[in-house]
Coordinates of C-alpha atoms in Angstrom, one line a residue:
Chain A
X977 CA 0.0 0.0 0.0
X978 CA 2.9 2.4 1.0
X979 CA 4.5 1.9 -2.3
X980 CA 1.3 2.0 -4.3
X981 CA 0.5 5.6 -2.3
X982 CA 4.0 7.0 -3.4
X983 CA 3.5 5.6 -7.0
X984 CA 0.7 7.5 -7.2
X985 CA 1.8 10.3 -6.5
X986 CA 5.2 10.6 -8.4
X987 CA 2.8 9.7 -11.1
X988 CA 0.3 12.6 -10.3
X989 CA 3.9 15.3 -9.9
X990 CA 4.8 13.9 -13.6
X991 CA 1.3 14.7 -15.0
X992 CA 0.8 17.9 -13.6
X993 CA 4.1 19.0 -14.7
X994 CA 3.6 19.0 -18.0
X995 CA 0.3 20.8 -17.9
X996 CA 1.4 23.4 -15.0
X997 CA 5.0 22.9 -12.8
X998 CA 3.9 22.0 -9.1
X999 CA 4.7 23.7 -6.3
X1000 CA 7.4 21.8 -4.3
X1001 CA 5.4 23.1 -1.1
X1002 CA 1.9 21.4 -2.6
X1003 CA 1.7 18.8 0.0
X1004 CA 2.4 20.8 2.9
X1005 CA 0.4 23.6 1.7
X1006 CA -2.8 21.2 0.9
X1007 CA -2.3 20.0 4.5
X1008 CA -2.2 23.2 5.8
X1009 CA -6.2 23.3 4.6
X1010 CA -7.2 21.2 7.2
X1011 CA -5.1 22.7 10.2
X1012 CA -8.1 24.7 11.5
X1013 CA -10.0 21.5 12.6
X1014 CA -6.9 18.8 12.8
X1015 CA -4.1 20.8 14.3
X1016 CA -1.2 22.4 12.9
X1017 CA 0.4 19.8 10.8
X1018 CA -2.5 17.4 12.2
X1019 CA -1.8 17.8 15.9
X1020 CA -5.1 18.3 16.8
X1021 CA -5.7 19.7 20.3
X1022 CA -9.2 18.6 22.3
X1023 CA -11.2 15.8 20.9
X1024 CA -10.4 16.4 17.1
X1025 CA -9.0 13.5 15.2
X1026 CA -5.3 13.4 15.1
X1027 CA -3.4 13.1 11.5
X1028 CA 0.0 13.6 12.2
X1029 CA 2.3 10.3 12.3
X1030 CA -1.1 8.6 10.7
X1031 CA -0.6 6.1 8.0
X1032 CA -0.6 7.2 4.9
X1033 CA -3.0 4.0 3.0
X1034 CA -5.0 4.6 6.1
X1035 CA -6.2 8.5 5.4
X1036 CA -6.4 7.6 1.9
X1037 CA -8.5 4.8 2.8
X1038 CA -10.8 6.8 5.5
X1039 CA -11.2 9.5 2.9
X1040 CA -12.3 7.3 -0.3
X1041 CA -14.9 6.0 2.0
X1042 CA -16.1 9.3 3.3
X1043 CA -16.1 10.0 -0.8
X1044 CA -18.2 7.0 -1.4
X1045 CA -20.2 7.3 1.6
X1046 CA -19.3 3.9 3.2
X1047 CA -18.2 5.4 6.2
X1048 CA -20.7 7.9 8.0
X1049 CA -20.0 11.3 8.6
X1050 CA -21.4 14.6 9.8
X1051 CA -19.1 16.9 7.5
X1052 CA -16.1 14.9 5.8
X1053 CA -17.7 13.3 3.4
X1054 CA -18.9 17.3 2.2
X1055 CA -15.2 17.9 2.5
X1056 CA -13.9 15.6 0.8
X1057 CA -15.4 16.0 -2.4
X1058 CA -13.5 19.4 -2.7
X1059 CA -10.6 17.7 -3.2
X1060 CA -9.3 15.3 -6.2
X1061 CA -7.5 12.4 -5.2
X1062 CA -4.2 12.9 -6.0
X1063 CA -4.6 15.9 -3.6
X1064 CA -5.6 13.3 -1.0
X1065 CA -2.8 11.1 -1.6
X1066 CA -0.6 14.8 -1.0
X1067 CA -2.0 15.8 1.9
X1068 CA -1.8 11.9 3.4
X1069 CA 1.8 11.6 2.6
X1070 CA 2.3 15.0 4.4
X1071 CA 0.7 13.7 7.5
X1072 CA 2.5 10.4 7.6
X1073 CA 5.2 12.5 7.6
X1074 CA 5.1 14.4 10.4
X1075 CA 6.2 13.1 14.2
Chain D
X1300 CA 15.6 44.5 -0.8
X1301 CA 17.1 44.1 2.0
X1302 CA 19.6 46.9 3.3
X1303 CA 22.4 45.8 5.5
X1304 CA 20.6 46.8 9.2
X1305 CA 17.9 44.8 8.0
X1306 CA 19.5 41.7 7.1
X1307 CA 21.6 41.8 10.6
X1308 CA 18.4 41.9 12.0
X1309 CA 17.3 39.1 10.5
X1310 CA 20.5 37.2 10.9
X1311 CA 20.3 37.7 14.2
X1312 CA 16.9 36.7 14.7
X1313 CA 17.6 33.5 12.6
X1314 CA 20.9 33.0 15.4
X1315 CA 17.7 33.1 17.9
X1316 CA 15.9 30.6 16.5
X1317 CA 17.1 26.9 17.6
X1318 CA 16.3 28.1 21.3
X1319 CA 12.6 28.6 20.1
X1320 CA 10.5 25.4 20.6
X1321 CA 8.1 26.0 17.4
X1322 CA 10.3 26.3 15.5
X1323 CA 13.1 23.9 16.6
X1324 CA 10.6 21.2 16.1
X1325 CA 9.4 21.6 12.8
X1326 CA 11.3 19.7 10.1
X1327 CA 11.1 22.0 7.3
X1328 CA 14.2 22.8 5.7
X1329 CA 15.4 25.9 5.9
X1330 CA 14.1 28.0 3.3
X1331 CA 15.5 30.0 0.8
X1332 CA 12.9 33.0 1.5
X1333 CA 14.8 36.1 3.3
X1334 CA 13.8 39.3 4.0
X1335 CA 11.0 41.4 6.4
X1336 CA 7.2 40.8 6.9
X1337 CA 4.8 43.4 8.8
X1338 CA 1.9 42.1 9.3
X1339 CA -1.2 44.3 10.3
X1340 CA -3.6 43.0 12.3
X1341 CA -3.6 39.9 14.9
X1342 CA -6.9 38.0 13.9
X1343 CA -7.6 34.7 12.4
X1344 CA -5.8 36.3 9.1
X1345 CA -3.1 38.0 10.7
X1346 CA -2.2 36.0 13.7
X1347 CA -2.1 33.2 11.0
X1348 CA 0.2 34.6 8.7
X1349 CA 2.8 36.2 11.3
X1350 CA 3.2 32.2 12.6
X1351 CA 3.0 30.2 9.4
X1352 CA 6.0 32.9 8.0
X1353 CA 8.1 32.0 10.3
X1354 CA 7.0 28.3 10.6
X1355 CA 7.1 27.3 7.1
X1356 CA 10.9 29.5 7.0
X1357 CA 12.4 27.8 9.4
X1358 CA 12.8 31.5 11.0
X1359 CA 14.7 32.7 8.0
X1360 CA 12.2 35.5 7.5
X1361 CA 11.5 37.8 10.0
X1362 CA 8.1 38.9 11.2
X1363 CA 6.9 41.8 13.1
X1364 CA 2.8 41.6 14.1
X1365 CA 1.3 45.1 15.0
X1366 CA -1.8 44.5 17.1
X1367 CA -3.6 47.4 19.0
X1368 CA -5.5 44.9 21.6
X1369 CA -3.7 43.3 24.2
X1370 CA -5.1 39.9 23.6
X1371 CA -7.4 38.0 20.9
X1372 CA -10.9 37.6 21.9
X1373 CA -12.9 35.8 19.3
X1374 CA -16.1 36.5 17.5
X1375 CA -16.5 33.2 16.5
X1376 CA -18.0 31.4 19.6
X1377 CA -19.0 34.9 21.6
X1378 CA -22.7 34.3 20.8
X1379 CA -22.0 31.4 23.4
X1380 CA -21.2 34.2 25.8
X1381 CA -23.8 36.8 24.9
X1382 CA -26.3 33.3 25.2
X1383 CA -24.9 33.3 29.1
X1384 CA -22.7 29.6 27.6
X1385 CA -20.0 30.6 27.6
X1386 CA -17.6 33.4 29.1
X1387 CA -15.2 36.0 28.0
X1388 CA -12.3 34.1 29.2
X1389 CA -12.7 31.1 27.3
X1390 CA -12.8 33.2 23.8
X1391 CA -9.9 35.3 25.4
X1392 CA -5.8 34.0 24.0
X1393 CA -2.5 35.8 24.5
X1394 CA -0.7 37.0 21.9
X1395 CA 2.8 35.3 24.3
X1396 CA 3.5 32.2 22.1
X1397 CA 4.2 34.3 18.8
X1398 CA 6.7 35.7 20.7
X1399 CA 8.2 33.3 23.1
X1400 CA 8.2 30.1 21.0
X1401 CA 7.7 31.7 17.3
X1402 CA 10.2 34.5 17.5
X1403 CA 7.7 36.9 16.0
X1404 CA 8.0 40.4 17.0
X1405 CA 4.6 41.7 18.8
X1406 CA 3.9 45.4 18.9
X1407 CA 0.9 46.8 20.6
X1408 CA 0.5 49.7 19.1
X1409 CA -1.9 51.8 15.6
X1410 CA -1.0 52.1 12.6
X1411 CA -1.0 56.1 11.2
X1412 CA 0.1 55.3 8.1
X1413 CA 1.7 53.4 5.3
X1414 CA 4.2 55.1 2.9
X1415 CA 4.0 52.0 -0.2
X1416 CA 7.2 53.5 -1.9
X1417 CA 9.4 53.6 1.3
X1418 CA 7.8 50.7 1.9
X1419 CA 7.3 52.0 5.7
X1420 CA 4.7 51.6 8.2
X1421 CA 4.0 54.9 10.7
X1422 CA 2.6 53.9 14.7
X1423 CA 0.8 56.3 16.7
X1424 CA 3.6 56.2 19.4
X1425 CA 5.9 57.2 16.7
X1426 CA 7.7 54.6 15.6
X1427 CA 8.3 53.4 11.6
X1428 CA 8.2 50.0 10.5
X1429 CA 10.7 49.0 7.3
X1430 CA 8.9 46.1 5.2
X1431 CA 9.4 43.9 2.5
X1432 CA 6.4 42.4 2.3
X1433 CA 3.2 43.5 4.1
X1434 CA 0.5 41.7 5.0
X1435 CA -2.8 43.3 6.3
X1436 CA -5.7 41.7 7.9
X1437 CA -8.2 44.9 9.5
X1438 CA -11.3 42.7 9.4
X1439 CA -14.2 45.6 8.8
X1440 CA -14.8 48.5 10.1
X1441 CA -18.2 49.8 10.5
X1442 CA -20.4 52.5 8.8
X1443 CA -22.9 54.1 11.3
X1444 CA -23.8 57.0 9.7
X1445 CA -25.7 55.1 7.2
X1446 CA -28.6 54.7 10.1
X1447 CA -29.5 58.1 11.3
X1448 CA -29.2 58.4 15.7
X1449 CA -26.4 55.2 15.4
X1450 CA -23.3 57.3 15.4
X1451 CA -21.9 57.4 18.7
X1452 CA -24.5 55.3 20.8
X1453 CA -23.1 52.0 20.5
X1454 CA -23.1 51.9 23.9
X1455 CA -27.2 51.9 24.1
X1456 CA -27.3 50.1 20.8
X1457 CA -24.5 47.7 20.4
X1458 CA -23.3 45.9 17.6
X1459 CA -21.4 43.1 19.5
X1460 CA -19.9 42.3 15.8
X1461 CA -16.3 43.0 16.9
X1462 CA -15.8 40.5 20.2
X1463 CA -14.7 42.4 23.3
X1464 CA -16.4 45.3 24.9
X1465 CA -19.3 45.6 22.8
X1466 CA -20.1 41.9 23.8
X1467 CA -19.6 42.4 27.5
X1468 CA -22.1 45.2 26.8
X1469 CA -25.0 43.0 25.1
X1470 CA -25.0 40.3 27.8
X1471 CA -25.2 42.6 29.9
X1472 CA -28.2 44.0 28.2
X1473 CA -29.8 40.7 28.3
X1474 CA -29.5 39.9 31.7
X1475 CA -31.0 43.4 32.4
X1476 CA -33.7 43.1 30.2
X1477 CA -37.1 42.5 32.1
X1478 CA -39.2 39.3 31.1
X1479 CA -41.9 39.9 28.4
X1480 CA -39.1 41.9 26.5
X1481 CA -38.3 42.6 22.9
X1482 CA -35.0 41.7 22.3
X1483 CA -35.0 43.4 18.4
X1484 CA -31.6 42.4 15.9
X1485 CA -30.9 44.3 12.7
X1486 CA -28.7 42.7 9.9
X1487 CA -27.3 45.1 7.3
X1488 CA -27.3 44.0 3.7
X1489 CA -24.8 41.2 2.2
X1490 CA -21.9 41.1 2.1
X1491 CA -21.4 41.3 6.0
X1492 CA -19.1 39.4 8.1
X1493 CA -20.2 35.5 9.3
X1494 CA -23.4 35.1 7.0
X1495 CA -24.4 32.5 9.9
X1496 CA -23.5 34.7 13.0
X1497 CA -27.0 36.9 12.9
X1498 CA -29.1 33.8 12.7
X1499 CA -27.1 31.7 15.4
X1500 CA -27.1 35.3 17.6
X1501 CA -31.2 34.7 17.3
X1502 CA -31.3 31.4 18.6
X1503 CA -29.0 31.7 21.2
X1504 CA -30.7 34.7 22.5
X1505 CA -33.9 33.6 22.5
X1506 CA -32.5 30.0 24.3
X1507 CA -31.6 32.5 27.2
X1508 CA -34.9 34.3 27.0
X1509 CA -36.9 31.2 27.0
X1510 CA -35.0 30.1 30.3
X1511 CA -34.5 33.4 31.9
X1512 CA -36.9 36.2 30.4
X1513 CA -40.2 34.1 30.2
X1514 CA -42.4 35.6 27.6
X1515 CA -40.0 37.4 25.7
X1516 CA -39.5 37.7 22.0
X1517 CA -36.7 37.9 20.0
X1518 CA -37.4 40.2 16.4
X1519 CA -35.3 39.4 13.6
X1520 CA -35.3 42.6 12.0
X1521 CA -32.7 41.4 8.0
X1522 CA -32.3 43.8 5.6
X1523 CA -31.8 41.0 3.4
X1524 CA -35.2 39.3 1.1
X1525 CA -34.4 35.7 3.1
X1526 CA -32.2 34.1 5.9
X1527 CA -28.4 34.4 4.0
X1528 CA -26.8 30.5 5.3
X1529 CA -28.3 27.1 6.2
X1530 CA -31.6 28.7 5.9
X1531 CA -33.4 25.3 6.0
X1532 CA -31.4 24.7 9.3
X1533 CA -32.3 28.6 10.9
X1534 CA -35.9 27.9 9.6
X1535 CA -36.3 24.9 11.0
X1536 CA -35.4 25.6 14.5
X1537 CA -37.2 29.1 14.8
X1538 CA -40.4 27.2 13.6
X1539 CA -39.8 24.5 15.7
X1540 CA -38.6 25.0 19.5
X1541 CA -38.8 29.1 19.0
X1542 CA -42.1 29.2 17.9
X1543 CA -43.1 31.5 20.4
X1544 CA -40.4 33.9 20.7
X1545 CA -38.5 34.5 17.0
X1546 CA -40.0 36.2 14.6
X1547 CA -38.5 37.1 11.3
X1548 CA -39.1 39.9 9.2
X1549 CA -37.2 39.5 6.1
X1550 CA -36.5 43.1 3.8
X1551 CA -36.4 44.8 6.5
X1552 CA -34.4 48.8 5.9
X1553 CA -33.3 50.0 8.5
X1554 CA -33.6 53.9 8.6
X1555 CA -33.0 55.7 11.4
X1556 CA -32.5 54.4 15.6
X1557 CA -33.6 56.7 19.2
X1558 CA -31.1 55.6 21.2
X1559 CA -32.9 57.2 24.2
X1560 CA -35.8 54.7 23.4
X1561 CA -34.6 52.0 21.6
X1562 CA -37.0 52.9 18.8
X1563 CA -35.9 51.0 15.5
X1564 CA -37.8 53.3 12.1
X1565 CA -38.0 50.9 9.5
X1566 CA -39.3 51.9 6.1
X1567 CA -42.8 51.2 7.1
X1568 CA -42.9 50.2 10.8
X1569 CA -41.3 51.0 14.2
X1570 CA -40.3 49.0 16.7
X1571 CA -39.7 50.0 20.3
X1572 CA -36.9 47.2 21.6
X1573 CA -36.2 46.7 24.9
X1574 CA -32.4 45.6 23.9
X1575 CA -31.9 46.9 20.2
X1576 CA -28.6 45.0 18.0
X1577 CA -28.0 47.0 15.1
X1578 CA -25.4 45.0 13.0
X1579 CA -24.3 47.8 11.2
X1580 CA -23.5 48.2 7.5
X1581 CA -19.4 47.3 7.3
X1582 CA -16.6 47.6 5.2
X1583 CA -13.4 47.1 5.0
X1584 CA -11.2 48.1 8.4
X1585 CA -10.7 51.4 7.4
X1586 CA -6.5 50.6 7.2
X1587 CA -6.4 50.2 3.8
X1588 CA -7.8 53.4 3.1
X1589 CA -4.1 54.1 3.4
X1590 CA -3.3 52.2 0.5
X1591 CA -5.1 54.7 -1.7
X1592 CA -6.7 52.2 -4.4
X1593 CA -10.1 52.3 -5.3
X1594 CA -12.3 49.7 -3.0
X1595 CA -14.7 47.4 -4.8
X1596 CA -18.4 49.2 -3.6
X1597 CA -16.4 51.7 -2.1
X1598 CA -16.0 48.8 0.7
X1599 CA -13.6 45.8 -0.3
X1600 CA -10.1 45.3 -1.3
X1601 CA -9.6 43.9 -4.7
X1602 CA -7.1 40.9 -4.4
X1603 CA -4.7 38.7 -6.7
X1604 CA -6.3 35.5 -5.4
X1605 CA -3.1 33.2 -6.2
X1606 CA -0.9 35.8 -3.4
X1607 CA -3.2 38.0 -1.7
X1608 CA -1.4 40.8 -3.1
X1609 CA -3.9 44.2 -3.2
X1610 CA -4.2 44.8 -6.8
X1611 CA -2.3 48.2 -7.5
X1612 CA -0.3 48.1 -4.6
X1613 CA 3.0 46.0 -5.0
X1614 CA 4.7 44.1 -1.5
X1615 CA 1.0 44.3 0.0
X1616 CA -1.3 41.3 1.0
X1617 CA -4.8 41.7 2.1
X1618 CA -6.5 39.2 3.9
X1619 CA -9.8 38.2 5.2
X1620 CA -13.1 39.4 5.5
X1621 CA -11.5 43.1 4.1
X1622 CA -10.9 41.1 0.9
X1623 CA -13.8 41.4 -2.1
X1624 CA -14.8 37.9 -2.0
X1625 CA -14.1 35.5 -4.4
X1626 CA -17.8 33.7 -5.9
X1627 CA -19.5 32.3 -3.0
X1628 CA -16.5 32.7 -0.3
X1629 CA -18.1 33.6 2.9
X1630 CA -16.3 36.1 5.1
X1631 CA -15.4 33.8 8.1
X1632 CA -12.7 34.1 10.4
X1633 CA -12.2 30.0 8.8
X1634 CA -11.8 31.4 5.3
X1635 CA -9.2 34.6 7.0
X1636 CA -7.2 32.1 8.2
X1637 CA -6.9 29.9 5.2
X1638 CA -6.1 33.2 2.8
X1639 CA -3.2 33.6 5.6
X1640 CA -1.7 30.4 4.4
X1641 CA -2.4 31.2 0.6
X1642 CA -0.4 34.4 1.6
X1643 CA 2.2 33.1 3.3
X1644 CA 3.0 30.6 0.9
X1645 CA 3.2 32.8 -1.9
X1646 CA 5.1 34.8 0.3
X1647 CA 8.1 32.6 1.3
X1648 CA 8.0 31.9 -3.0
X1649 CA 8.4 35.1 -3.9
X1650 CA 11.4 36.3 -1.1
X1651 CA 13.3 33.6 -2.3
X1652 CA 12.9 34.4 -6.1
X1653 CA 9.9 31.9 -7.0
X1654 CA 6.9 31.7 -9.2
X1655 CA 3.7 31.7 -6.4
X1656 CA 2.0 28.2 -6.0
X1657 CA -0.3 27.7 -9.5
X1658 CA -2.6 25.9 -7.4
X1659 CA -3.7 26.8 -3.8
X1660 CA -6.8 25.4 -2.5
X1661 CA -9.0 27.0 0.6
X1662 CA -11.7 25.7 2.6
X1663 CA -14.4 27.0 5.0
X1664 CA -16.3 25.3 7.3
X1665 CA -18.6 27.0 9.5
X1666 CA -20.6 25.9 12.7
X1667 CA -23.7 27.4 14.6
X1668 CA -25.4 26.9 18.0
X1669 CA -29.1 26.9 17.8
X1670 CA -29.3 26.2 20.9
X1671 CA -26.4 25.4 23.6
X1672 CA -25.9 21.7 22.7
X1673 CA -27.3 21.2 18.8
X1674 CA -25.0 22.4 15.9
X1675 CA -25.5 23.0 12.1
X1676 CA -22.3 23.3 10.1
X1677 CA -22.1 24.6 6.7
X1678 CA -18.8 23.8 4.3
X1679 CA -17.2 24.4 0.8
X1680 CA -13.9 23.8 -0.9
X1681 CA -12.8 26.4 -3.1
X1682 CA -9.9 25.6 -6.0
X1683 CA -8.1 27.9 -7.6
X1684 CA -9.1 27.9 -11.1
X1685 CA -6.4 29.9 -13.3
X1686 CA -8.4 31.0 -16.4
X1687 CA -11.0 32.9 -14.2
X1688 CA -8.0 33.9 -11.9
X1689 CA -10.5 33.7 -8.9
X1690 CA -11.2 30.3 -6.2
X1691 CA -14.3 28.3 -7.1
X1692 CA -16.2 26.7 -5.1
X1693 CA -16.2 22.6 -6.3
X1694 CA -19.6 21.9 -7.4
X1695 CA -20.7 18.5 -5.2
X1696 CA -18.6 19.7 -2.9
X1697 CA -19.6 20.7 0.8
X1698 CA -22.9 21.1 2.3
X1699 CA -24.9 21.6 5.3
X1700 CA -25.8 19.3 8.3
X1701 CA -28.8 16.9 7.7
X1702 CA -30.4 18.7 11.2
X1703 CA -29.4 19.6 13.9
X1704 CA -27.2 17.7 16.3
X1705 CA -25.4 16.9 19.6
X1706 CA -22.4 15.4 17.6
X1707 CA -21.7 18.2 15.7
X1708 CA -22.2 20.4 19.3
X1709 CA -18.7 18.8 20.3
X1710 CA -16.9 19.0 17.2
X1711 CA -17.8 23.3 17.2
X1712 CA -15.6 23.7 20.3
X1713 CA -13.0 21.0 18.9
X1714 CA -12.8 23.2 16.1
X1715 CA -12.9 26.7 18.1
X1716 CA -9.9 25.0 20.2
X1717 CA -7.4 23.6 17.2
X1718 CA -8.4 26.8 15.3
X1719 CA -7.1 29.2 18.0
X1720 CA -4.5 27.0 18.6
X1721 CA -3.3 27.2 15.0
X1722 CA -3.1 30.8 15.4
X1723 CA -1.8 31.4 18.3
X1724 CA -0.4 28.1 19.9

């Protein structure tokens, strides 16, 4: 899964490249979107779900079924459809990322 | 353009950094951007901005906030106070940590004016600020003279649409207020700040009355033809459990106010209020007149949505609910502190020589108390779409809550807390 989730997204930097060069901040700033609910680099404070340090194939997986509307939700399955999915897959790397 | 006092400054300042917690524990590499930032302002935009700049530069970029409060007090979450849920402490955070662990420079103090070829920034206690880039983030300002008797009697007829005094002064209204009352609320036309906040202001109130003031009503006095956000969701609760005390009155103009009586005029009806809101007509704060461009409606700041950048003005970001807004974009203190990001980004790009992000992405989500456990939210994602040079909202995308809900009642507060904390934490 880790593999397939970095495939996809050298694979999504080479496509948007040649239509329009990517920021080499896209990830962080993507991730930076959903700060106001999930923390500064998704170290939520209070009861909001952390996303810092989580699994990359396991946001990616939470989000495609907030997209499909397998899992329930009050709000992220709204959110979710602003976003395509190789922003996903940028935003979930980012959080893996982070300690 | 940095001259040589500046960039010891900021060498200095950089020297500082590894002592600083923020910043020694973020694993950004350190960035190529150097230079200055003033940023105006220390709300959800500006307090924003000031820490992501020197977050996402590893401190190579220096960043002076000017602030004229003392603290933040938020508006988002004081209808919880001026509904007797909450109090002022608990919307209440110190500017300290942008200092202490963020090595941002804090000053108390007004801006007088901004010379944009000296690129310098004039405070009432008479200092001058150098920038390279500045960033401001007023919020609105307000426009009493529009409503004849409003000008100077805020006191007797409070807004409570900046958080602070004027809601201190409301609540206390309230709680003076006898039972059998009028509570009367007037919302100026779109676009105002927090579509939402007039509606969730209603049904807080009138959750107190109901409680408190037995036999009260609230009066919903909206300039505007319907309710402007989740107006199912408003509808449905002032139909429902506030049958008897809210009434709305849709098209409603506001003319003139007796501040001795608490006598709304409207165009063909006066109302005698025992506490009378006037949300007044607004603009934006009244710091970029300083800029001298021409404001959209004489009110907003026309914007370069990829940077933030005022149009007309070069090395100056706007931010927030001062900003003309982009198709559907509410003015939220959400949607402030998302442009800080878009700003900031662009920012650090451009001080190190770089082409702005093509593609920056904001989103809003919005939640209201209609009463002091049940929540509606309202959300949207908005993408940057380069051929109309503006952020669209993604069609599909966002929404409002199905009803009303307990759930949803937790997650407001969650969000109040990591919002406030990604500001100011």
């Amino acid at each position: 899964m880790k593999i397939r989730a970095s495939l996809a997204v050298l694979v999504f930097a080479g496509l948007s490249g040649s239509a329009i060069a990517q920021d080499p901040n896209l990830a962080r700033n993507l991730a930076a979107t959903c700060a106001n609910c999930h923390g500064t680099n998704g170290h939520a404070v209070a009861e909001a779900k952390k996303l810092a340090g989580e699994p990359a194939e396991s946001i990616i997986q939470t989000m495609a079924e907030f997209r499909s509307g397998d899992k329930p939700a009050t709000i992220m399955h709204q959110i979710v459809k602003g976003y395509t999915e190789e922003q996903i897959e940028l935003i979930a790397n980012y959080f893996a990322a982070q300690e | 353009m940095l001259n040589r006092r500046d960039f010891l400054k900021s060498a200095s300042a950089f020297a500082g950094v590894s002592a600083m917690t923020g910043l020694a524990g973020v694993a950004n590499a350190a960035s190529a951007a150097n230079g200055h930032v003033v940023v105006v302002g220390g709300g959800y935009g500006g307090a924003t901005a000031a820490k992501y700049l020197r977050m996402w530069s590893n401190g190579s970029v220096k960043v002076t906030l000017i602030e004229r409060e003392s603290t933040f007090i938020s508006c988002p979450i004081s209808n919880l106070v001026i509904g007797g849920i909450k109090d002022m402490a608990y919307i209440t955070t110190s500017y300290d940590n942008l200092s202490s662990k963020w090595g941002i420079e804090v000053i108390h103090d007004e801006v007088v004016g901004i010379d944009v070829d000296k690129r310098e920034i004039r405070l009432a206690k008479g200092d001058t600020v150098s920038y390279d880039r500045a960033v401001l983030s007023p919020g609105i300002d307000f426009m009493p003279d529009d409503i004849e008797g409003l000008a100077g009697n805020e006191d007797s007829i409070p807004h409570a649409w900046k958080a602070g005094a004027q809601t201190v002064i409301l609540r206390k209204q309230l709680e003076d207020m006898p039972a059998g009352g009028v509570f009367a609320m007037h919302i100026p036309k779109v676009p105002y700040r927090c579509p939402p906040g007039p509606y969730e202001r209603a049904c807080l109130v009138a959750n107190y009355l109901k409680d408190h003031k037995p036999g009260s009503k609230v009066m919903i006095l909206d300039s505007n033809p319907e309710i402007q956000s989740k107006k199912g969701l408003f509808t449905r609760a002032y139909e429902g459990q506030y049958q008897d005390i809210i009434e709305y009155v849709p098209n409603s103009t506001l003319v003139s106010v007796d501040a001795a009586t608490r006598t709304a005029e409207l165009d063909f009806s006066e109302i005698k209020a025992d506490v009378l809101n006037v949300i007044q007509p607004m603009r934006a704060g009244r710091l970029v007149d300083f800029l001298g461009v021409e404001l959209i409606n004489e009110r907003w700041v026309d914007v370069d949505w990829l940077t933030m950048e005022a149009k007309g003005v070069p090395n100056i970001h706007v931010l927030g609910d001062a900003t003309f807004p982009a198709p559907t974009m509410p003015k939220s203190g959400h949607m402030a502190n998302q442009h800080a990001k878009v700003a900031a980004a662009a920012i650090l790009n451009m001080l190190a020589g770089q082409a702005p992000n093509p593609t920056p992405v904001v989103m809003n989500t919005c939640y209201s108390f209609v009463d002091s456990q049940n929540v509606v939210h309202v959300a949207s994602v908005h993408q940057y779409n380069a051929e109309r040079q503006t952020f669209l909202p993604v069609e599909g995308a966002g929404g409002v809550s199905a009803a009303a809900n307990r759930l949803e009642g937790g997650y407001a507060l969650d969000w109040a807390q990591n919002i406030w904390a990604d500001m100011l934490a």
